[in-house]
Short mmCIF file of C-alpha atoms (C1' of nucleotides) in Angstrom, two decimals:
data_model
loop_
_atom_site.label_atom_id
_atom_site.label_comp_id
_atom_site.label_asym_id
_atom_site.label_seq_id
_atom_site.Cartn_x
_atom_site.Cartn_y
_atom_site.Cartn_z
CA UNK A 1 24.47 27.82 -15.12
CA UNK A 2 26.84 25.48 -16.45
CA UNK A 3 25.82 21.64 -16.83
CA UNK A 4 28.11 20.97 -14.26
CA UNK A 5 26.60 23.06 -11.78
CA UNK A 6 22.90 21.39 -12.80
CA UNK A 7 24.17 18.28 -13.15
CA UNK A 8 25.69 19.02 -9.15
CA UNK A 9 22.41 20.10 -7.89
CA UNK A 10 20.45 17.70 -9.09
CA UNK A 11 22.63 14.91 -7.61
CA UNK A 12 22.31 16.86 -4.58
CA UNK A 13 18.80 16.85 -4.04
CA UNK A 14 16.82 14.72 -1.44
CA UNK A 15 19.86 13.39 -0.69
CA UNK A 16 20.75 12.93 2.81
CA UNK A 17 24.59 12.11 2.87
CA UNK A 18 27.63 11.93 0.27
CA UNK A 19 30.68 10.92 1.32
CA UNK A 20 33.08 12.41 -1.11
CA UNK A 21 31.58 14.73 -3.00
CA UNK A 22 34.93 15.72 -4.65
CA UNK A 23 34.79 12.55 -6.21
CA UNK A 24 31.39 12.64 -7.47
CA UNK A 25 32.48 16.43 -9.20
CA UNK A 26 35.52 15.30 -10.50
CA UNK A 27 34.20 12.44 -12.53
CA UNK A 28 30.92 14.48 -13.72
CA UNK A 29 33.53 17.43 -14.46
CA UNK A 30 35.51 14.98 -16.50
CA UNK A 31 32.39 13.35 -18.14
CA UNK A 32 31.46 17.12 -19.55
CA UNK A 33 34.96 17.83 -20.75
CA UNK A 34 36.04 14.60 -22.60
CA UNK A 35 32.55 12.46 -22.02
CA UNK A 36 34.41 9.78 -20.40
CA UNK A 37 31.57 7.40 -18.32
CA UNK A 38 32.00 6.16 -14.90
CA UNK A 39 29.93 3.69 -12.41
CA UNK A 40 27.47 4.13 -9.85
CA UNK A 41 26.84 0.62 -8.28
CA UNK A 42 23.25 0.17 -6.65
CA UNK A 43 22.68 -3.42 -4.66
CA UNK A 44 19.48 -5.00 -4.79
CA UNK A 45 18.33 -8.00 -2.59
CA UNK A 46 15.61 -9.97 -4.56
CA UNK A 47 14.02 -10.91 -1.66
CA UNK A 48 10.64 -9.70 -2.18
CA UNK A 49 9.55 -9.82 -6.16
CA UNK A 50 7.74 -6.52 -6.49
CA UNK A 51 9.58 -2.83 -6.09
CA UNK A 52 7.58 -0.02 -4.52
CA UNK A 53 8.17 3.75 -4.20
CA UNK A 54 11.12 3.27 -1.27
CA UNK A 55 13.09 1.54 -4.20
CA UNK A 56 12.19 4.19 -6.29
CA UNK A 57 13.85 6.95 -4.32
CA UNK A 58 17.25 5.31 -5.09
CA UNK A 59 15.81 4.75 -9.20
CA UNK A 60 15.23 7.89 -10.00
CA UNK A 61 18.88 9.25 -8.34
CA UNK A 62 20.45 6.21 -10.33
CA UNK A 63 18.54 7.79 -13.68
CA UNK A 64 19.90 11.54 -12.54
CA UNK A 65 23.33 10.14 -12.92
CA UNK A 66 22.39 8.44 -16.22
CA UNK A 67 21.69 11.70 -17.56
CA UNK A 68 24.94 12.76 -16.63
CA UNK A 69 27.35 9.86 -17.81
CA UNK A 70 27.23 7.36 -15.44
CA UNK A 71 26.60 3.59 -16.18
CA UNK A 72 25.16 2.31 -13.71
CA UNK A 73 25.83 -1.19 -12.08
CA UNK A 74 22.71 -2.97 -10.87
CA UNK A 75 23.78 -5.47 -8.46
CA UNK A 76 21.39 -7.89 -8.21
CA UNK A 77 22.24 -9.76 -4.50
CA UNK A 78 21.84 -13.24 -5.23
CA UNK A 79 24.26 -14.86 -3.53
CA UNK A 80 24.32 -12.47 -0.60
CA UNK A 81 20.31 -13.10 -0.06
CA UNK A 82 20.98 -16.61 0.64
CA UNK A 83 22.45 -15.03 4.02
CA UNK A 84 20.00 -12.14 4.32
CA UNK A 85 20.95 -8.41 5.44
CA UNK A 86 20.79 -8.25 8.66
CA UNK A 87 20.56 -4.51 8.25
CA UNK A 88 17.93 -2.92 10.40
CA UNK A 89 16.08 -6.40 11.82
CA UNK A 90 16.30 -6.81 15.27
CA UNK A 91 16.50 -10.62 14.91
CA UNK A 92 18.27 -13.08 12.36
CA UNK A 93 16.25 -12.66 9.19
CA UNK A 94 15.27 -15.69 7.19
CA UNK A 95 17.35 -17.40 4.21
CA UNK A 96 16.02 -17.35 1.04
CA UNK A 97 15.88 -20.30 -1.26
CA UNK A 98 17.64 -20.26 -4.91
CA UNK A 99 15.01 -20.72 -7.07
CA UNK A 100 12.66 -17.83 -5.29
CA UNK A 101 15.77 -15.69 -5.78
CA UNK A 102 16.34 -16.04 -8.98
CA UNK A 103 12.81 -15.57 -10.06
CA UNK A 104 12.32 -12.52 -7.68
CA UNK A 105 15.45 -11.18 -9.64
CA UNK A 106 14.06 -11.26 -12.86
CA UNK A 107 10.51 -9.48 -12.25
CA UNK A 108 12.58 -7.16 -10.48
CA UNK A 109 14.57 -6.19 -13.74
CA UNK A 110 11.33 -6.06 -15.90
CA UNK A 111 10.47 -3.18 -13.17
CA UNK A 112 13.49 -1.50 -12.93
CA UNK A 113 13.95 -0.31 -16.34
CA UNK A 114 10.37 1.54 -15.93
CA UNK A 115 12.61 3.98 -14.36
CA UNK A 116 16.14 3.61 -15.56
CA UNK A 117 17.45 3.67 -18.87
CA UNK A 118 18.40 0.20 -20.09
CA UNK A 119 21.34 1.24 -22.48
CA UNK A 120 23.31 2.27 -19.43
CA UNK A 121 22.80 0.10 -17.41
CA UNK A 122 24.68 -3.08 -16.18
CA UNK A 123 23.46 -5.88 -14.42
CA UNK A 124 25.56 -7.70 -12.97
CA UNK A 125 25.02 -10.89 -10.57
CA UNK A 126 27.02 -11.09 -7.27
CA UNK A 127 27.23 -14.90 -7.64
CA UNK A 128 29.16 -14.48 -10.60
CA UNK A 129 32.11 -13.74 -8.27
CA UNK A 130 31.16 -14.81 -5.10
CA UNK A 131 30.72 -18.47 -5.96
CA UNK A 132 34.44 -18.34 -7.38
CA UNK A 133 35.71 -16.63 -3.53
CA UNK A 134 36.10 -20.03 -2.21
CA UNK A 135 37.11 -20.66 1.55
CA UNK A 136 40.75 -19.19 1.15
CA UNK A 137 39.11 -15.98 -0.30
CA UNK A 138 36.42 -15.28 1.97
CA UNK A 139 38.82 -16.24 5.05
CA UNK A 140 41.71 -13.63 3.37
CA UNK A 141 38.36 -11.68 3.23
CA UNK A 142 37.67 -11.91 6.88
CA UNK A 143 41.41 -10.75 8.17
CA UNK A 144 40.72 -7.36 6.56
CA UNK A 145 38.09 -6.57 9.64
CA UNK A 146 37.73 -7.21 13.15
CA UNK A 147 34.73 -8.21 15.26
CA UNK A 148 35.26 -4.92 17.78
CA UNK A 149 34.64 -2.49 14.52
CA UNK A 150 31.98 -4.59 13.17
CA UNK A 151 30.29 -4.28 16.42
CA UNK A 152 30.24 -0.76 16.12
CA UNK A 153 27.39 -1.59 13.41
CA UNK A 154 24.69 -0.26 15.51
CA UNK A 155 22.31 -2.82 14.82
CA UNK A 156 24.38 -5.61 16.34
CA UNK A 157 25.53 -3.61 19.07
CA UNK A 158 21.75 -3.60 19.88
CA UNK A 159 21.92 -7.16 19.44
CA UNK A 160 24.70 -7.99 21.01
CA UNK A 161 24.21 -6.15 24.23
CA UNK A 162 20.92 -7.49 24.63
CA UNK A 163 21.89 -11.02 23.79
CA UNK A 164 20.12 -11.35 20.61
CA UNK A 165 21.58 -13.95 18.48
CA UNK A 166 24.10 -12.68 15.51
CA UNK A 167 25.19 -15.30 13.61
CA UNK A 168 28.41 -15.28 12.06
CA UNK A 169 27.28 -15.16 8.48
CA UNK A 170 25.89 -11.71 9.22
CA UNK A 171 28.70 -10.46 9.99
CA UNK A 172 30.33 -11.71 6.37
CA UNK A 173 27.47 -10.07 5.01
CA UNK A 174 28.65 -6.40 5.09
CA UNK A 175 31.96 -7.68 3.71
CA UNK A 176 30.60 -9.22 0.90
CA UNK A 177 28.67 -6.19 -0.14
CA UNK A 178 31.77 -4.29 -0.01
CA UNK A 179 33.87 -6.83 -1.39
CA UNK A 180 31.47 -6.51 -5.15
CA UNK A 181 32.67 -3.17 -4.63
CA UNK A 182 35.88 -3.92 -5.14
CA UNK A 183 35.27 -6.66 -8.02
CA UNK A 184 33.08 -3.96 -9.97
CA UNK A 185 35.19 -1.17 -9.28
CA UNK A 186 32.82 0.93 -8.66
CA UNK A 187 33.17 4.88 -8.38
CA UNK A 188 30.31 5.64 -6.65
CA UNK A 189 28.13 3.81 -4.32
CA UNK A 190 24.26 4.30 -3.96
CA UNK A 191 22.34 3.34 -1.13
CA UNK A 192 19.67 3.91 1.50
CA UNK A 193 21.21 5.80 4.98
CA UNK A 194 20.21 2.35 6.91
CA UNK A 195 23.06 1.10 4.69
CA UNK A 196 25.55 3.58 5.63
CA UNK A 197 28.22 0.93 7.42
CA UNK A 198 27.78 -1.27 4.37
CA UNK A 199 28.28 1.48 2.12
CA UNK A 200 31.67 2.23 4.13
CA UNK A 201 32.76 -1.10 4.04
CA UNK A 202 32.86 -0.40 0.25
CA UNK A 203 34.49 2.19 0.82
CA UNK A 204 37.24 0.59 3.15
CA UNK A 205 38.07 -2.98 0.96
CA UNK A 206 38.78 -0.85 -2.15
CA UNK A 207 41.24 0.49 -0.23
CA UNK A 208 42.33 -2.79 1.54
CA UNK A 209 42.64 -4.45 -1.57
CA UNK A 210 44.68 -1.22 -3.24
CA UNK A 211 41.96 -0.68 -6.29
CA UNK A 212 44.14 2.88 -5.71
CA UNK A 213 40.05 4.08 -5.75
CA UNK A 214 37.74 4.28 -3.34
CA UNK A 215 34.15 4.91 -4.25
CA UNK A 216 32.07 8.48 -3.57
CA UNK A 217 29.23 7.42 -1.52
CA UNK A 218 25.48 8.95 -1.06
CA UNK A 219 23.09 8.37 0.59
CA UNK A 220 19.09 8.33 0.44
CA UNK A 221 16.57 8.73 3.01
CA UNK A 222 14.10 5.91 3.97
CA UNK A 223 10.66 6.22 2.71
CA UNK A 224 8.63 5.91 5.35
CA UNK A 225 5.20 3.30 4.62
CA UNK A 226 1.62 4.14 4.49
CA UNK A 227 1.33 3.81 7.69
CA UNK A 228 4.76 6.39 8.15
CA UNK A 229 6.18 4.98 10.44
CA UNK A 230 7.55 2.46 9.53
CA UNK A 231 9.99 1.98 6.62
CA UNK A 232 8.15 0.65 3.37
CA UNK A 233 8.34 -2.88 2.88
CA UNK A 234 6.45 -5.42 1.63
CA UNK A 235 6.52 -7.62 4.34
CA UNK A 236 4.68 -5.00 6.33
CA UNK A 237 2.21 -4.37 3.86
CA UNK A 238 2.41 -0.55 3.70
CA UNK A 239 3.89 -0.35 0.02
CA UNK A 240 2.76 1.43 -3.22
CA UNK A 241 3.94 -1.04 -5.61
CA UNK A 242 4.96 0.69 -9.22
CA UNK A 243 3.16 -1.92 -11.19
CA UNK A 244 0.09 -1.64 -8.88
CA UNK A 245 -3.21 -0.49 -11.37
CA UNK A 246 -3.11 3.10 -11.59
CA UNK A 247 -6.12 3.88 -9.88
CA UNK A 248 -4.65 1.77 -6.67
CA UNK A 249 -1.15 3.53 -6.91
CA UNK A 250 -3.50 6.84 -6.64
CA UNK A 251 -6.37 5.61 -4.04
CA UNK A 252 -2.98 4.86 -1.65
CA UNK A 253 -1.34 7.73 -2.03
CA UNK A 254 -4.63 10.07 -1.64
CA UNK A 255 -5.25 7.67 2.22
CA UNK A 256 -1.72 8.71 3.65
CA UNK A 257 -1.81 11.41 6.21
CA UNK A 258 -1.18 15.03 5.51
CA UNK A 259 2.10 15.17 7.57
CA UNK A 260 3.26 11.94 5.45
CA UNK A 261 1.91 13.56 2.26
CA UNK A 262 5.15 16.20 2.86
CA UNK A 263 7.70 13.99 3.25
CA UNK A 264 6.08 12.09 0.23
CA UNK A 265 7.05 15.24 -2.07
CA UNK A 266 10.23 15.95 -0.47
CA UNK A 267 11.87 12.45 -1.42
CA UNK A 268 9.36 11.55 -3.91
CA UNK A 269 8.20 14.85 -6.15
CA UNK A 270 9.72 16.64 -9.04
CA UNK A 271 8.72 19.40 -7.96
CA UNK A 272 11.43 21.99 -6.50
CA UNK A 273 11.98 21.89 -3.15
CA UNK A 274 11.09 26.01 -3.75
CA UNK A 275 7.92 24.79 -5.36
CA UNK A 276 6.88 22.78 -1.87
CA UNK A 277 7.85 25.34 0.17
CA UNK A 278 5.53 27.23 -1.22
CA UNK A 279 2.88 25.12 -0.75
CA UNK A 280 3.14 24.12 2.44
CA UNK A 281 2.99 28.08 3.11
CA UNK A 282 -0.24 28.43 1.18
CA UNK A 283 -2.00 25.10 3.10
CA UNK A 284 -0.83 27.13 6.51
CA UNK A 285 -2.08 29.91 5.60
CA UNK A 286 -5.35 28.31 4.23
CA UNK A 287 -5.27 29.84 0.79
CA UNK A 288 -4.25 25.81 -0.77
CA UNK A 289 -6.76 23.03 0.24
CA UNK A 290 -4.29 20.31 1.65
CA UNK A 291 -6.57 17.48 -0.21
CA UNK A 292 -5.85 19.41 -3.52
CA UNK A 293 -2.27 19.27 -2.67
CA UNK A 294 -2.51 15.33 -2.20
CA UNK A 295 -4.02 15.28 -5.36
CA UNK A 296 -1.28 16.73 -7.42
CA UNK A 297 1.20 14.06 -5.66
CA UNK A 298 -1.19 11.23 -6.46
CA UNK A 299 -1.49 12.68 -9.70
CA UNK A 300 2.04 12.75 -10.41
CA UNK A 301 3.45 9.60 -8.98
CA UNK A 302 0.56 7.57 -10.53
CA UNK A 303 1.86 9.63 -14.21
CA UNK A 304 5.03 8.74 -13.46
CA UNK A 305 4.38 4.43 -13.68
CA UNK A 306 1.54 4.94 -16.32
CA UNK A 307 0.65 8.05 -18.32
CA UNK A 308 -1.68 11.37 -17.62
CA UNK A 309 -3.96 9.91 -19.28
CA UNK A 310 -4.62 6.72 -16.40
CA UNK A 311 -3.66 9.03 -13.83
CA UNK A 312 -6.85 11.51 -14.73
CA UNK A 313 -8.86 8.65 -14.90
CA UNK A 314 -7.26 7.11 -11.54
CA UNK A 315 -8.21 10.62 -10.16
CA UNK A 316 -12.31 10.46 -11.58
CA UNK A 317 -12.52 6.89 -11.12
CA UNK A 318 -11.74 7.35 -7.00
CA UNK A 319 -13.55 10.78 -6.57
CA UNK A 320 -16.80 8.89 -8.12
CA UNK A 321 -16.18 6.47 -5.54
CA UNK A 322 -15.09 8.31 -2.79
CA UNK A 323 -16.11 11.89 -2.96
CA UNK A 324 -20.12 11.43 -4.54
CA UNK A 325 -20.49 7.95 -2.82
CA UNK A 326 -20.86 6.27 -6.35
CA UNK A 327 -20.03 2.58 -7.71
CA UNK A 328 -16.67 2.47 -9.35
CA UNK A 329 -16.81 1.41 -12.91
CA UNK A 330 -15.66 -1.75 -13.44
CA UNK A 331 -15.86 -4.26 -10.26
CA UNK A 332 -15.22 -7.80 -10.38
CA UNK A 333 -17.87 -9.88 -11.54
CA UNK A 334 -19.30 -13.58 -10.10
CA UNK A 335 -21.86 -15.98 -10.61
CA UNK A 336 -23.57 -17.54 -7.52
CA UNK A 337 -26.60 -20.48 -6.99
CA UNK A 338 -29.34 -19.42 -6.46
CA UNK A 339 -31.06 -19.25 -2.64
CA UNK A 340 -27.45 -18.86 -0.93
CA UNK A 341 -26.79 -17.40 2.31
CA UNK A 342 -25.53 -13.92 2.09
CA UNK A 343 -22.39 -15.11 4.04
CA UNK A 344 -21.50 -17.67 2.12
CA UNK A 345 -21.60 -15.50 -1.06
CA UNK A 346 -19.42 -12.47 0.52
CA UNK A 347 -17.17 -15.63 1.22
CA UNK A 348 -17.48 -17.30 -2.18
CA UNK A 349 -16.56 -13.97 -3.86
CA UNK A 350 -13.90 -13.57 -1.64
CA UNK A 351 -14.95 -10.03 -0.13
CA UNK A 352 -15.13 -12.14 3.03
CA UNK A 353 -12.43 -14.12 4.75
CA UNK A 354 -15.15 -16.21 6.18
CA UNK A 355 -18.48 -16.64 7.16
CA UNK A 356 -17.86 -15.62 10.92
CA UNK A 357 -16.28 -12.47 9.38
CA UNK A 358 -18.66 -11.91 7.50
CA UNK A 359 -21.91 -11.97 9.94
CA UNK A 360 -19.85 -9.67 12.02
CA UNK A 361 -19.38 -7.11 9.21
CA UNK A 362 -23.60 -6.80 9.12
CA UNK A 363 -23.96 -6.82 12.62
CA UNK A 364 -21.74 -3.82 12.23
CA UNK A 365 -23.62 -2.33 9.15
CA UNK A 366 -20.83 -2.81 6.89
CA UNK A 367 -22.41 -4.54 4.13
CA UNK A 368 -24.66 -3.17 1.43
CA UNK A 369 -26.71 -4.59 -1.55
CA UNK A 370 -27.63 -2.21 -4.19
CA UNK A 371 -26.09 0.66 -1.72
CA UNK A 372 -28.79 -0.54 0.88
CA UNK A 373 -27.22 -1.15 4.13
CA UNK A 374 -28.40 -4.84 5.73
CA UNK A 375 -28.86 -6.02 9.09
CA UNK A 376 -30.31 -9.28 8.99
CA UNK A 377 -27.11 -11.89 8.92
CA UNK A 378 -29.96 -14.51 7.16
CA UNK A 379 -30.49 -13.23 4.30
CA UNK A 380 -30.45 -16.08 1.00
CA UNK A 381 -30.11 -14.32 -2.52
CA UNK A 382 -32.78 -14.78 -4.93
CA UNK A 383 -32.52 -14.85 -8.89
CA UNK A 384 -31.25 -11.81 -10.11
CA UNK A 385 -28.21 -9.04 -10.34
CA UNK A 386 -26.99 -7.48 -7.06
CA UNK A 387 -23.96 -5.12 -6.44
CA UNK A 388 -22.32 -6.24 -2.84
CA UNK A 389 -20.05 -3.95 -0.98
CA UNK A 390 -18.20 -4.62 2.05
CA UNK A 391 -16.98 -1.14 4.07
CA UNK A 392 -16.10 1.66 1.81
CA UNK A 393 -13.76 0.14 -0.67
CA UNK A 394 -14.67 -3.79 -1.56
CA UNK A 395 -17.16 -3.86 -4.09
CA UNK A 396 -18.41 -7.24 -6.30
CA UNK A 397 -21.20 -7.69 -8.73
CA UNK A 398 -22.74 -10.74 -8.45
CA UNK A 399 -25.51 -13.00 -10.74
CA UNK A 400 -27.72 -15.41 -9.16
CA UNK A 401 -28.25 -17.98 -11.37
"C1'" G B 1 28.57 -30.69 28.27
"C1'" G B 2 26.26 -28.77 33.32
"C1'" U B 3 22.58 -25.65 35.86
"C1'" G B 4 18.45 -22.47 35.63
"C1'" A B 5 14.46 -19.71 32.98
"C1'" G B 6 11.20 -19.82 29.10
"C1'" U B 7 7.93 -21.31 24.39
"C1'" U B 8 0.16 -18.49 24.80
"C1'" A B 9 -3.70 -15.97 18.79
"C1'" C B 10 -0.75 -11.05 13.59
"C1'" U B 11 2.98 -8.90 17.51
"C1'" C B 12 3.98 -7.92 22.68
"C1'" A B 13 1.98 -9.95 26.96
"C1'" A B 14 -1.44 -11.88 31.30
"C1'" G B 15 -3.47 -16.49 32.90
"C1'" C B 16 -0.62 -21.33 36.58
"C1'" G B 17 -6.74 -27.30 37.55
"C1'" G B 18 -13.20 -25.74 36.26
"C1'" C B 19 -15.99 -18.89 35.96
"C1'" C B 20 -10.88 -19.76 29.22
"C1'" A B 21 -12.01 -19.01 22.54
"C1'" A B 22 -8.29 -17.28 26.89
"C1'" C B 23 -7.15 -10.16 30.75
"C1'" G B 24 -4.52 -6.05 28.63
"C1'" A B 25 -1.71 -3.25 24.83
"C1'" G B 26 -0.36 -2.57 19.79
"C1'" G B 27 -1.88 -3.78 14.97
"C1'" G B 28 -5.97 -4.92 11.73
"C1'" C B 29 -11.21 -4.52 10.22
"C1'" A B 30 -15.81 -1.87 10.64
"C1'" G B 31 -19.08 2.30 12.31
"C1'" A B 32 -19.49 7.79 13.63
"C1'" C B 33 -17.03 12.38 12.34
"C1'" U B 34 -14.18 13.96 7.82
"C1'" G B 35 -10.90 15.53 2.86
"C1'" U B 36 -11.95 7.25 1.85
"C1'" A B 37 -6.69 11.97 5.41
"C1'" A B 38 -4.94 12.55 10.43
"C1'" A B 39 -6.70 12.97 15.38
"C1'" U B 40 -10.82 11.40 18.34
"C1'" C B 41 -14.95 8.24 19.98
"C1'" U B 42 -17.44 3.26 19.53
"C1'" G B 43 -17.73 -1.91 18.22
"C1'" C B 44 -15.39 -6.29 16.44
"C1'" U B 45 -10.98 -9.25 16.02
"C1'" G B 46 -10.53 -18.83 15.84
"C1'" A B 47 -14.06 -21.58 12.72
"C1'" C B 48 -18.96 -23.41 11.78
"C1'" U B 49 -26.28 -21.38 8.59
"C1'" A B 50 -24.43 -20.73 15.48
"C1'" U B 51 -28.04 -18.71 22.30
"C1'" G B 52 -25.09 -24.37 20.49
"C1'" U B 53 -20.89 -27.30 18.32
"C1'" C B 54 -15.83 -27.97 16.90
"C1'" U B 55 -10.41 -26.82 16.76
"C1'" U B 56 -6.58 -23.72 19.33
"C1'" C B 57 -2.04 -21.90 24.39
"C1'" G B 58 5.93 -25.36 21.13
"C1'" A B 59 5.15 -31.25 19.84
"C1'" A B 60 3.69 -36.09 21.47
"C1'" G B 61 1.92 -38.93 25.38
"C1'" G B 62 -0.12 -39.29 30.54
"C1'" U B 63 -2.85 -38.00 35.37
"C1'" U B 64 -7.96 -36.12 36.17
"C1'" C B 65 -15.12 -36.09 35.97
"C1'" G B 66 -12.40 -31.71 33.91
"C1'" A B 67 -5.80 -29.22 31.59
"C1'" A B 68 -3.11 -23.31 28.52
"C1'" U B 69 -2.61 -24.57 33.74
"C1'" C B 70 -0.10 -30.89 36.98
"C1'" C B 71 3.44 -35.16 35.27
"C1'" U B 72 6.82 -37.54 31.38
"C1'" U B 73 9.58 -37.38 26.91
"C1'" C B 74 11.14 -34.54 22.74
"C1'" A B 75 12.17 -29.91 19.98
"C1'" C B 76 13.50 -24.90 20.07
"C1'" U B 77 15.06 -20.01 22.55
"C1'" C B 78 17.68 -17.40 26.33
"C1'" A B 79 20.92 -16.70 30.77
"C1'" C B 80 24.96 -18.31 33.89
"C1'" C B 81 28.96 -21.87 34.19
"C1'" A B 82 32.44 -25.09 31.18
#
RNA sequence: GGUGAGUUACUCAAGCGGCCAACGAGGGCAGACUGUAAAUCUGCUGACUAUGUCUUCGAAGGUUCGAAUCCUUCACUCACCA
């Protein structure tokens, strides 16, 4: 096979739409016959600080076409979060302030180079050009589109028909984002399939603004959360961050369900979609343990932010815990009075919310000392070394002083 | 600008003078069962060393023995009209 042809298919895979492909094989056909680079733009919104695996899925294409001659143009949103993406929300989303955004965009380069080769890789600032549009700009801007095809955005049809609120500056969001398109030049455009009118718009003002280019576009699915239903976010709190400890990246992958767990390997997994295939036929047909399976993925995505060396231990550290009912190794340690009320100390050592919470949770037989289940809400600690747990997963060693 | 409807806990949503820390659903937490999975079943889900006390129903005042419930003002949201 020629490196073309790889370099094709592995472009291709997981991915759920490309607009263009032509495009994308002329420029990786040129790149192999006279190594001449082109860009792949990727737009980031620094609204939350820490990435997680749905981020990733769009990373690790970004790195496939780093291995194949593109430079890649990390857009970092900053000007455009001040407005918010109204993308997918059902309501106006909140506005950012500067200073959050800035810092937010600066962790969020520390993580992305975990994945993406720094050397080819641009990041740019959407500021930079934004700031400089100026009234007559964005308004010259604005004349390029019409409110009847920006309606056609689902998401504020929804709104609109129901008589949500859209405020204007939503609507100059999806120009904006295609309007660094046409700043950056960019020949191909990466983004999730919730973007896909964005994406176009792109598409569109390079035209409108005769670039005489318009940029290849694909799409990536959504990574569904923990819970998988929803898509990951942080604000809903079903995320696998990638700078979350190893043996938490692991623990949260090995707790999503076994449906999930397939759609996991599809979008997330090295392996060959062959490779799955396969196993899914072997879990049917009960020769393959579906737990082992879940394994290997935890294995793998907890290698891939760490080393095999964590992710083994990740792997012992939760079946000690998990699978022989054992202590973890290492658990927070904290140094209480002496005589205090079991509820105060869950609370003090923060394995309790509060003390109301906390008589609750041994009512219900939730808390353990030494592995030994309570039920008296009244008990004071004396002198000595205890090990408190709280359900399966919260564990604290405490000294009474 | 006018008229009308609304604002209840994490979310949705009942309650319309005392029986209200507030029905119900979702979510969350915990227990059972398991593969710490899912599904299912059960319990809990404001705080407080606690058969009681305190703070909550957009905000501030008021009426009342007693208010989430009635009145006044303000703020916000939505609909229709302009």
């Amino acid at each position: 096979m020629s490196n073309i042809k790889i370099a094709l298919d592995e472009i291709r895979r997981g991915v759920s739409e490309i607009i263009d492909i032509k495009r994308i094989e002329s420029l990786i056909e040129k790149f192999y016959r006279d190594g001449s680079t082109y860009s792949v733009k990727a737009g980031f919104d620094p609204t939350g600080a820490d990435l997680h695996l749905g981020h990733t899925v769009l990373l690790q294409k970004l790195r496939i076409f780093q291995n194949h001659g593109a430079t890649i143009q990390l857009l970092i949103g900053d000007f455009t979060a001040t407005i918010g993406d109204p993308t997918g929300k059902s309501e106006t989303r909140k506005v950012l302030d500067r200073d959050t955004i800035l810092k937010n965009a600066k962790t969020y380069q520390e993580q992305v180079f975990k994945i993406l080769d720094r050397s080819k890789t641009e990041v740019v600032f959407n500021s930079t050009w934004l700031d400089k549009l100026g009234a007559s700009g964005l308004v010259e801007l604005t004349t390029l589109f019409n409110v009847a095809r920006m309606l056609e955005r689902d998401d504020f049809e929804k709104r609109y028909k129901s008589g949500k609120s859209i405020s204007i500056s939503e609507f100059i969001y999806p120009l904006l984002q295609g309007y660094d398109s046409v700043v950056l030049k960019s020949d191909i455009e990466i983004g999730g399939t919730d973007q896909k009118f964005n994406l176009l718009m792109g598409r569109y003002l390079q035209r409108a603004y005769q670039l005489n280019k318009q940029q290849a576009i694909l799409m990536m699915p959504i990574l569904e959360g923990l819970d998988g239903v929803a898509k990951m976010s942080k604000s809903l709190n079903n995320y696998i961050g990638i700078t979350e400890e190893p043996k938490d990246i692991y623990a949260k992958v090995m707790s999503i369900s076994d449906n999930l767990m397939w759609r996991y390997y599809e979008i997330l997994s090295d392996k060959s979609l062959k490779e799955i295939e396969k196993m899914l036929q072997d879990v049917e047909n009960g020769l393959l343990h579906p737990k082992k399976v879940k394994e290997n993925l935890a294995l793998e995505l907890t290698t891939r932010f760490y080393n095999e060396e964590s992710a083994t231990m990740a792997k012992s550290e939760f079946d000690k815990v998990f699978k022989s009912n054992k202590l973890p190794t290492d658990m927070v340690k904290f140094e209480v009075e002496d005589g205090i009320w079991i509820c105060k100390a869950l609370v003090e050592i923060g394995l309790e919310p509060s003390t109301s919470q906390a008589r609750r949770d041994i009512k219900q037989g939730a808390v353990r000392i030494d592995q030994k289940k309570i039920s008296d809400e009244k008990i004071n600690l004396k002198k000595g070394r205890y090990i408190l747990q709280v359900g399966k997963r919260k564990f604290a060693k405490v000294e009474v002083k």
